[in-house]
PDB file of C-alpha atoms in Angstrom:
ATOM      1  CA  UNK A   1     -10.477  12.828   8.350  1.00 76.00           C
ATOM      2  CA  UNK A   2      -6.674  13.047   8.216  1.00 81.00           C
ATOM      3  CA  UNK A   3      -4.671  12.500   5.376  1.00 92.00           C
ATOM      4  CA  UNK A   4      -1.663  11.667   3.997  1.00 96.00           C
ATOM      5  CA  UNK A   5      -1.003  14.106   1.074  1.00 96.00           C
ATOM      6  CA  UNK A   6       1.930  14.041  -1.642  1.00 97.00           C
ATOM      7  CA  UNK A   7       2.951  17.125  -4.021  1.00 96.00           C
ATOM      8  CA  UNK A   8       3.395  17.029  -7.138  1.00 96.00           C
ATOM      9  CA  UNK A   9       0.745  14.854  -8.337  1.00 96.00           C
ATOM     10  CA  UNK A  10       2.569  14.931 -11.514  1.00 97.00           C
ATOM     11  CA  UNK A  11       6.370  15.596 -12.379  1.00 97.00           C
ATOM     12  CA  UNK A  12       7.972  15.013 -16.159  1.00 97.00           C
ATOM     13  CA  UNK A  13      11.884  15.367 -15.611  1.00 97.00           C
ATOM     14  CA  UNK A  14      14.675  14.744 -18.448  1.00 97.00           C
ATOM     15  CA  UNK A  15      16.989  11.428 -17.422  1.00 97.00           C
ATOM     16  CA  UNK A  16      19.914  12.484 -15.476  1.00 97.00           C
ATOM     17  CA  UNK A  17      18.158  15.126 -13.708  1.00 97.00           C
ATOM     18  CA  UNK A  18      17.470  15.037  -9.763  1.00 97.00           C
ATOM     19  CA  UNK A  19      14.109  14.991  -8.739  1.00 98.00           C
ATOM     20  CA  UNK A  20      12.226  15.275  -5.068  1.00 97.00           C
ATOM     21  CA  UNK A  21       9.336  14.051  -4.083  1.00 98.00           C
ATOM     22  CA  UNK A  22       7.588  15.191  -1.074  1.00 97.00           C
ATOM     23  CA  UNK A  23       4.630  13.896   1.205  1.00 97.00           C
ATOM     24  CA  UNK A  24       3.434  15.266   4.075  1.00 96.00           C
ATOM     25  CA  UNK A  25       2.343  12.645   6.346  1.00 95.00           C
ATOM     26  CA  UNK A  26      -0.576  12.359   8.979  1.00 92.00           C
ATOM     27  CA  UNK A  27       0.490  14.597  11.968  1.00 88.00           C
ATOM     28  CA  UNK A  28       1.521  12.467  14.857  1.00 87.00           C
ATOM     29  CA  UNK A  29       2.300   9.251  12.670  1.00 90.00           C
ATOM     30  CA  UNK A  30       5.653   7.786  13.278  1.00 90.00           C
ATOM     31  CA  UNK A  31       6.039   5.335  10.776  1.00 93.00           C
ATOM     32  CA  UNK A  32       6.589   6.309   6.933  1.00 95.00           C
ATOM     33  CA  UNK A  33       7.030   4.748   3.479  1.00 96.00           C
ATOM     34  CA  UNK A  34       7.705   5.415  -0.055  1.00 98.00           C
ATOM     35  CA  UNK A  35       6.490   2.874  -2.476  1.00 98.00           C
ATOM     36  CA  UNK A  36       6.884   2.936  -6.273  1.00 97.00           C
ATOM     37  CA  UNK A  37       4.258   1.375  -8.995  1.00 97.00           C
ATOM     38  CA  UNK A  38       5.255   0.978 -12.531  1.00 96.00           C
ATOM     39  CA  UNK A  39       2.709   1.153 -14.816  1.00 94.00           C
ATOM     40  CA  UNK A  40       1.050  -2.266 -14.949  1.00 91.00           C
ATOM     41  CA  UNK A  41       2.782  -3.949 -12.192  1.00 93.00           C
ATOM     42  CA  UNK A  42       2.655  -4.601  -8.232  1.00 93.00           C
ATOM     43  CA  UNK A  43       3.044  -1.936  -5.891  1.00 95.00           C
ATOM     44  CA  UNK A  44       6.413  -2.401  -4.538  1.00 96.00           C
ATOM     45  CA  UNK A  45       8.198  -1.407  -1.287  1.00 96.00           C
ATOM     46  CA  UNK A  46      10.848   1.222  -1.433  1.00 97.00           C
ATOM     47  CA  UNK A  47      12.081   1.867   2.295  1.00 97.00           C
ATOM     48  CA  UNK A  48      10.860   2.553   5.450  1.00 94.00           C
ATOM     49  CA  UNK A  49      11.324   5.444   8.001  1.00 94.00           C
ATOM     50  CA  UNK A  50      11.205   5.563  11.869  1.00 91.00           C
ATOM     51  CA  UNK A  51      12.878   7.674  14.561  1.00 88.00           C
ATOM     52  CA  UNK A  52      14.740   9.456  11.608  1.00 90.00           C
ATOM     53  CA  UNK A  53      16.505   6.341  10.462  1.00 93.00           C
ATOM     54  CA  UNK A  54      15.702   3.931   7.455  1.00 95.00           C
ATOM     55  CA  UNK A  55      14.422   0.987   9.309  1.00 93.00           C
ATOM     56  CA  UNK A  56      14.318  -0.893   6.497  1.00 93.00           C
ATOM     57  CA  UNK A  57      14.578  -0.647   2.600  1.00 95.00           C
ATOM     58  CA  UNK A  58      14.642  -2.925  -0.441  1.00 95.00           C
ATOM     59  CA  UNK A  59      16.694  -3.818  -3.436  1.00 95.00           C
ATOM     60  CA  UNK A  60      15.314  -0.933  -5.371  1.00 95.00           C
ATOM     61  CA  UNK A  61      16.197   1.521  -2.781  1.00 96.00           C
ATOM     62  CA  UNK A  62      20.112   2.372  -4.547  1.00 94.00           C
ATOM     63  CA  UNK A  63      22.315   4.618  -3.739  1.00 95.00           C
ATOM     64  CA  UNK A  64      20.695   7.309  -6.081  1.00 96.00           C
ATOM     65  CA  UNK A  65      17.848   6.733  -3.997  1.00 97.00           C
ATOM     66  CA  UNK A  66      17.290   9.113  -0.489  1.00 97.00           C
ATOM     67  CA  UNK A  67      14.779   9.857   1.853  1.00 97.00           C
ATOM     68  CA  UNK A  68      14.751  12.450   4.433  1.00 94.00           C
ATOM     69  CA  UNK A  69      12.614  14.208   7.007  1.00 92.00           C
ATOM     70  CA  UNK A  70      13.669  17.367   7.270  1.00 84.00           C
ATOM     71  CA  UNK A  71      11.331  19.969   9.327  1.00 83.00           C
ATOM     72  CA  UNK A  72       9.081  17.612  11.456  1.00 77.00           C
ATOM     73  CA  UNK A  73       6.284  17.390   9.123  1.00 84.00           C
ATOM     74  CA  UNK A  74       8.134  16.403   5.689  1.00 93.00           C
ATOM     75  CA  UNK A  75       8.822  13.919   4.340  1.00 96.00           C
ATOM     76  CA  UNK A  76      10.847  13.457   0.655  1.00 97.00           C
ATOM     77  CA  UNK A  77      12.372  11.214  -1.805  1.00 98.00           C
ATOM     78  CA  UNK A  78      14.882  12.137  -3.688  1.00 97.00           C
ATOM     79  CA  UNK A  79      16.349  10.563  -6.701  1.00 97.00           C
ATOM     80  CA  UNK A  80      19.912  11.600  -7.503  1.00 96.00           C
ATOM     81  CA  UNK A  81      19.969  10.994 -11.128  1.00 95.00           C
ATOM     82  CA  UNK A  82      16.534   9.824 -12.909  1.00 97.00           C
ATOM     83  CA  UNK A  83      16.445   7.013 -15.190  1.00 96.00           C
ATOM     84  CA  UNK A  84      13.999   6.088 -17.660  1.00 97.00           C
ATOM     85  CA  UNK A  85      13.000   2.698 -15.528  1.00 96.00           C
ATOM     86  CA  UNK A  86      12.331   5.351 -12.601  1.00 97.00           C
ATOM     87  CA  UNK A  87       8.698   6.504 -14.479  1.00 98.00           C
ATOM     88  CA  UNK A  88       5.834   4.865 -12.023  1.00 97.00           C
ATOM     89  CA  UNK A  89       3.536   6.483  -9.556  1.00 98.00           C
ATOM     90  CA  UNK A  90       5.546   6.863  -5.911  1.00 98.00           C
ATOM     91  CA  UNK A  91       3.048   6.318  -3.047  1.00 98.00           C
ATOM     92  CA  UNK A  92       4.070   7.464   0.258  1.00 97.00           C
ATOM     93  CA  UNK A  93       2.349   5.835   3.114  1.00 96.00           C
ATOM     94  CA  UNK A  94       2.211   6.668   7.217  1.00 94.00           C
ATOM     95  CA  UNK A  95       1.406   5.025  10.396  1.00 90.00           C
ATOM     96  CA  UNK A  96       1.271   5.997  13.377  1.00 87.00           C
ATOM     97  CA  UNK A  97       2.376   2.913  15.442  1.00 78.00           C
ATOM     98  CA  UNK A  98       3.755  -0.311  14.878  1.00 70.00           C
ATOM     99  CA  UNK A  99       0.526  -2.358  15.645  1.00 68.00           C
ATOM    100  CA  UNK A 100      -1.646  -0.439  13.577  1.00 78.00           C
ATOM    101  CA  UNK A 101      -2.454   0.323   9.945  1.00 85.00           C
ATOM    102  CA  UNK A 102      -0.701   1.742   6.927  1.00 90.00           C
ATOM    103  CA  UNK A 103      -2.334   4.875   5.315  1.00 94.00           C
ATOM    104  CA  UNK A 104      -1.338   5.804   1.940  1.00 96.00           C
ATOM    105  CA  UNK A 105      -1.343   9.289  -0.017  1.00 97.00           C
ATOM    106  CA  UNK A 106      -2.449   9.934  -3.591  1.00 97.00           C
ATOM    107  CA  UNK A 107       0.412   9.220  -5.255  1.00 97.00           C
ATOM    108  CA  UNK A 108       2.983  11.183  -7.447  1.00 98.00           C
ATOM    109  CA  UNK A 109       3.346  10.199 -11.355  1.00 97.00           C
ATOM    110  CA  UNK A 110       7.077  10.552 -12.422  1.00 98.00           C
ATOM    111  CA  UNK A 111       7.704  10.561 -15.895  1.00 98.00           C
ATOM    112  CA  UNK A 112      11.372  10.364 -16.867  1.00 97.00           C
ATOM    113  CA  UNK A 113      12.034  11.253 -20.647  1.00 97.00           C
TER     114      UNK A 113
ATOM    115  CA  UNK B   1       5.833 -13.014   5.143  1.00 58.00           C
ATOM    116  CA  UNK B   2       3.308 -15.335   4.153  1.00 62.00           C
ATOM    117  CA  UNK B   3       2.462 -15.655  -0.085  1.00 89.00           C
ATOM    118  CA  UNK B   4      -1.246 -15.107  -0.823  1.00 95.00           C
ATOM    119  CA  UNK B   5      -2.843 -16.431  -3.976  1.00 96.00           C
ATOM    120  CA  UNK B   6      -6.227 -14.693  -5.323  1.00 97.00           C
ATOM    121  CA  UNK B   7      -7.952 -14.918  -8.132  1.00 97.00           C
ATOM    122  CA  UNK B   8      -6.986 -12.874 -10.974  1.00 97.00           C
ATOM    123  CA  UNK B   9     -10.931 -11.240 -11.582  1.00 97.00           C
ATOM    124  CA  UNK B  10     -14.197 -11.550 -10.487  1.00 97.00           C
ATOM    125  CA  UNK B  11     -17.319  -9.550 -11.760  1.00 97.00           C
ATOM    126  CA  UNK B  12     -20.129  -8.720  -9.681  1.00 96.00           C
ATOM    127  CA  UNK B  13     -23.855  -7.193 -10.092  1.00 97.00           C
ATOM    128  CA  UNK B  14     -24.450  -4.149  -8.857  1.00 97.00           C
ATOM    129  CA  UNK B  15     -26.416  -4.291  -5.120  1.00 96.00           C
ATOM    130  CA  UNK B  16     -25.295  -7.911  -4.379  1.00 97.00           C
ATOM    131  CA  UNK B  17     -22.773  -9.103  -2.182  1.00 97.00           C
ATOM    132  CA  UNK B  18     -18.939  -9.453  -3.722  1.00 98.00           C
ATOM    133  CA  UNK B  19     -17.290 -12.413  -1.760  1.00 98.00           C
ATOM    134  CA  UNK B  20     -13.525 -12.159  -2.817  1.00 98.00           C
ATOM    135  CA  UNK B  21     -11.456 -15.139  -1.617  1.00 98.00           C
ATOM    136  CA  UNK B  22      -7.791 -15.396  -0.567  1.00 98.00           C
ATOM    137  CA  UNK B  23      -5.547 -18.084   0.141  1.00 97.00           C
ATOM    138  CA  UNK B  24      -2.888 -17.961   2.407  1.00 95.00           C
ATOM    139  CA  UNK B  25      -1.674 -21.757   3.346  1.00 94.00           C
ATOM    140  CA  UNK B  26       1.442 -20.757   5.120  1.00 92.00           C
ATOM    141  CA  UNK B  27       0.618 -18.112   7.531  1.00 93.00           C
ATOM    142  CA  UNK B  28       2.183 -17.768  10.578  1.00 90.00           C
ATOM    143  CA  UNK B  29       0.928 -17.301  13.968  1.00 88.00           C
ATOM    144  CA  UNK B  30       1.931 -13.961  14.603  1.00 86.00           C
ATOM    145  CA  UNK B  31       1.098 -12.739  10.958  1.00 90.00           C
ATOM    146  CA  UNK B  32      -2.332 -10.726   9.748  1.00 92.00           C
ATOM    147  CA  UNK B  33      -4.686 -10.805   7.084  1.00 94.00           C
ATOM    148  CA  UNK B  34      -5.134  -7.404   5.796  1.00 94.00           C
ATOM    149  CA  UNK B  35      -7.224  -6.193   2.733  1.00 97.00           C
ATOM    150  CA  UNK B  36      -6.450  -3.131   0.613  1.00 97.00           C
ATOM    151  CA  UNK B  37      -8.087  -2.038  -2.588  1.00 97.00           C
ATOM    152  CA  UNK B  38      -6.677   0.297  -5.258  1.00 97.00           C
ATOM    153  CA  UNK B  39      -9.229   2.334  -7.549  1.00 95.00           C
ATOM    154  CA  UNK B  40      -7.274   2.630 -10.721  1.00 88.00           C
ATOM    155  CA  UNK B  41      -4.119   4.285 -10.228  1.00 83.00           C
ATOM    156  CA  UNK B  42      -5.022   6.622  -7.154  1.00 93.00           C
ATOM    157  CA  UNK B  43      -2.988   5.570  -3.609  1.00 95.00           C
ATOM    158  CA  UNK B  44      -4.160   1.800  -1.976  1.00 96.00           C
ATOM    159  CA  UNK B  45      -7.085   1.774   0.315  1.00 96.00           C
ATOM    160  CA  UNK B  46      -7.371   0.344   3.924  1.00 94.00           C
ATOM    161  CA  UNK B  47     -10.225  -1.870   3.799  1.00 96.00           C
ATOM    162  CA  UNK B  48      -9.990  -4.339   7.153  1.00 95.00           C
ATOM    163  CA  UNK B  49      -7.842  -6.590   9.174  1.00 93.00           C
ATOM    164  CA  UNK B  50      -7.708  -9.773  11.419  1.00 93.00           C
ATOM    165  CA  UNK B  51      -5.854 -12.146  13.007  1.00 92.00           C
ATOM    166  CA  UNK B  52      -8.610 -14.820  13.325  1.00 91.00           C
ATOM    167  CA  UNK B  53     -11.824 -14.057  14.536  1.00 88.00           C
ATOM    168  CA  UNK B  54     -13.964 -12.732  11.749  1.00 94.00           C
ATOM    169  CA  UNK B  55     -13.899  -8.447  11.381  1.00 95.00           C
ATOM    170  CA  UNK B  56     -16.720  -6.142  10.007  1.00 97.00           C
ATOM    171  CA  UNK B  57     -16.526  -2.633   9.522  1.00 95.00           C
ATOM    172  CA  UNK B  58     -18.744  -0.012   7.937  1.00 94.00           C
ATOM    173  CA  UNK B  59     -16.621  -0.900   4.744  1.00 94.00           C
ATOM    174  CA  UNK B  60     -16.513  -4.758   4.616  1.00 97.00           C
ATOM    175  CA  UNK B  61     -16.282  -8.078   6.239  1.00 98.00           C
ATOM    176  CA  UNK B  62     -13.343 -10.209   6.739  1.00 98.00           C
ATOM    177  CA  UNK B  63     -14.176 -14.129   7.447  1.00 98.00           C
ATOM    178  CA  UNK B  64     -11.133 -16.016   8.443  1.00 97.00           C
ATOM    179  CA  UNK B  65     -11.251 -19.389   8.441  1.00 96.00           C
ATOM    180  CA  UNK B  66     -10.934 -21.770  11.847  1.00 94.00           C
ATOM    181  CA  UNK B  67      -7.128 -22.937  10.272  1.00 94.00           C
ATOM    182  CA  UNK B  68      -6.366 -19.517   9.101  1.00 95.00           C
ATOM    183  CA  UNK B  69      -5.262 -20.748   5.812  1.00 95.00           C
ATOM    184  CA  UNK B  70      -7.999 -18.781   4.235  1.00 96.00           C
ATOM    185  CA  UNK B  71     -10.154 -15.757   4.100  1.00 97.00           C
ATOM    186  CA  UNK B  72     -12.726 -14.212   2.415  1.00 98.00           C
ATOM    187  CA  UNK B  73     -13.460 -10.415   2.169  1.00 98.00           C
ATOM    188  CA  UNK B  74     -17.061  -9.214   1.758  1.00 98.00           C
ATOM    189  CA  UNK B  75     -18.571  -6.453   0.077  1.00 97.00           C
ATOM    190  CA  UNK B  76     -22.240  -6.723   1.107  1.00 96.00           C
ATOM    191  CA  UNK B  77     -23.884  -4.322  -1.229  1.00 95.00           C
ATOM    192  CA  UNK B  78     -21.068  -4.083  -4.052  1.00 96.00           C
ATOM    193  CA  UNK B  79     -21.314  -0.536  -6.008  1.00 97.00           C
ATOM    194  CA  UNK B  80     -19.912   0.700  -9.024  1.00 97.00           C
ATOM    195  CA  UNK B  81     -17.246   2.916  -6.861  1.00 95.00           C
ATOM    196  CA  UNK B  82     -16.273  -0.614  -5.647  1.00 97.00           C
ATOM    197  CA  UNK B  83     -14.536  -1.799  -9.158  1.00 97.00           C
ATOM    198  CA  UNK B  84     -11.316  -1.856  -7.929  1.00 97.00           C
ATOM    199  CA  UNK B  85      -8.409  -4.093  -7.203  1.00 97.00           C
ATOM    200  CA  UNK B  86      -8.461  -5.763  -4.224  1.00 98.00           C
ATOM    201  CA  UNK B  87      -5.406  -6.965  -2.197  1.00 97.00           C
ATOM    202  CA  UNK B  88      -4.860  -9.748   0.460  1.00 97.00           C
ATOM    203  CA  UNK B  89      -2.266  -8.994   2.503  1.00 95.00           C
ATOM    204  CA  UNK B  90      -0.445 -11.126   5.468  1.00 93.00           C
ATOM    205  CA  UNK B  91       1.897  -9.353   6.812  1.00 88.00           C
ATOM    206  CA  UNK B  92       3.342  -9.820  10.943  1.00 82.00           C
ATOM    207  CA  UNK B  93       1.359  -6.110  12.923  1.00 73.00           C
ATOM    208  CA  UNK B  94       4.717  -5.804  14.459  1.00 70.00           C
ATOM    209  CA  UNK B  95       7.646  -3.019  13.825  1.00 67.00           C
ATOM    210  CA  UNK B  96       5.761  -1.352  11.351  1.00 79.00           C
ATOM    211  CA  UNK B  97       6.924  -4.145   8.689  1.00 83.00           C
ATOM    212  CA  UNK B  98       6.498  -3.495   5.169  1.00 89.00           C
ATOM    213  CA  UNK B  99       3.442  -4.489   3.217  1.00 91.00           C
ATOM    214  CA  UNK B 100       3.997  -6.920   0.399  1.00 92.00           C
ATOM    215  CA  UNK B 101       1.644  -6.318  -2.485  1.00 94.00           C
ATOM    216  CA  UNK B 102       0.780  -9.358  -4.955  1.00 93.00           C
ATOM    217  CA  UNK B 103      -1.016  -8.853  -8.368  1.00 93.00           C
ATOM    218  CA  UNK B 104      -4.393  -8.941  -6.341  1.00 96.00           C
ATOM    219  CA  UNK B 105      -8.233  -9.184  -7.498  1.00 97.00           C
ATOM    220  CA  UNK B 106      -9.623  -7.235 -10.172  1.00 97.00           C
ATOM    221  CA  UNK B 107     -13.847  -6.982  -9.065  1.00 98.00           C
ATOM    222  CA  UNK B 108     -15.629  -5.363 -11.676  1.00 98.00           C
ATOM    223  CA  UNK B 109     -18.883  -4.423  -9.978  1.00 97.00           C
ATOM    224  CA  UNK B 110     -21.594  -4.469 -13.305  1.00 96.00           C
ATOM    225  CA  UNK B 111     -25.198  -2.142 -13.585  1.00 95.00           C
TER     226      UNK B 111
END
């Protein structure tokens, strides 16, 4: 069965520093998602992707905050400049039309020191 | 979309049925129940969905009720692999909206 996958499945970065995350989602989906999870609390929406636009994103979702699809088949977060509140698990998700269901990938633990 | 309130825990023995209840008073007509469960930290599951006929799949079943202002997912054979938490979802299945996660239902599942 088809799944979304995410790489690293761990990263520890120093604050300040840039870190991407990348996922690669289910071929043919067209819908994607990052979420974040601090440890302890809700999952929480990040931003949404679709026809290589953000179609929608959230409070979190700053200006240090980017997403990007670059080859067809990626799909990355990038944080400009880490900050200690950034440490959670970042889930990204797919779908592959509107009507249907989101499918989620392991996860990636950031750790920001 | 549409608050949910669950139940903070529920146990469960092993082998018998887990009924985990949701309550979602101000759903809208357009909007779906969906259930998710997250084993420890790993990515949320898919579990089921409806709109308001009751749903069964090889996982679970979902009974809405007739006023849609509840639900109730079922596990019919709960496991250990089942301890999870479990999230009730309403959300509208249009323009691949966001889902909204609450603080959801922790089952423990006991031997």
């Amino acid at each position: 069965e088809p799944e979304v996958t995410q790489t690293p499945s761990h990263q520890v970065t120093q604050m300040g520093q840039e870190v991407i995350l990348r996922c690669v989602p289910i071929s043919n989906h067209l819908y994607f998602y990052w979420y974040r999870q601090i440890l302890g609390q809700k999952v929480e929406f990040l931003v949404s992707f679709y026809n290589n636009e953000i179609s929608e994103k959230s409070e979190i979702f700053d200006d240090q905050f980017s997403v990007e699809r670059p080859d067809g088949s990626n799909f990355t977060l990038k944080i400009r400049s880490t900050k200690l509140e950034d440490s959670a698990m970042y889930f990204c998700a797919s779908l592959p039309r509107a009507q249907e269901t989101q499918y989620f990938g392991p996860g990636t633990r950031l750790l920001v020191l | 979309d549409a608050k949910t309130t669950q139940p903070p825990s529920m146990d469960c023995a092993e082998g018998r049925a887990a009924n985990l209840p949701c309550n979602h008073s101000t759903i809208s007509g357009n909007e779906y129940v969906y259930w998710y469960r997250q084993i420890h930290s790993q990515g949320p599951q898919y579990i089921i969905h409806g709109l308001k006929n009751n749903e069964t799949n090889e996982m679970a079943s979902l009974i809405i009720t007739e006023d849609r202002k509840s639900s109730t997912l079922i596990l019919p054979h709960a496991t250990l692999r089942d301890t999870a938490v479990y999230y009730c979802i309403v959300r509208p299945q249009t323009s691949g909206s966001r889902l909204t996660f609450g603080e959801g239902t922790q089952l423990t599942v006991n031997p």
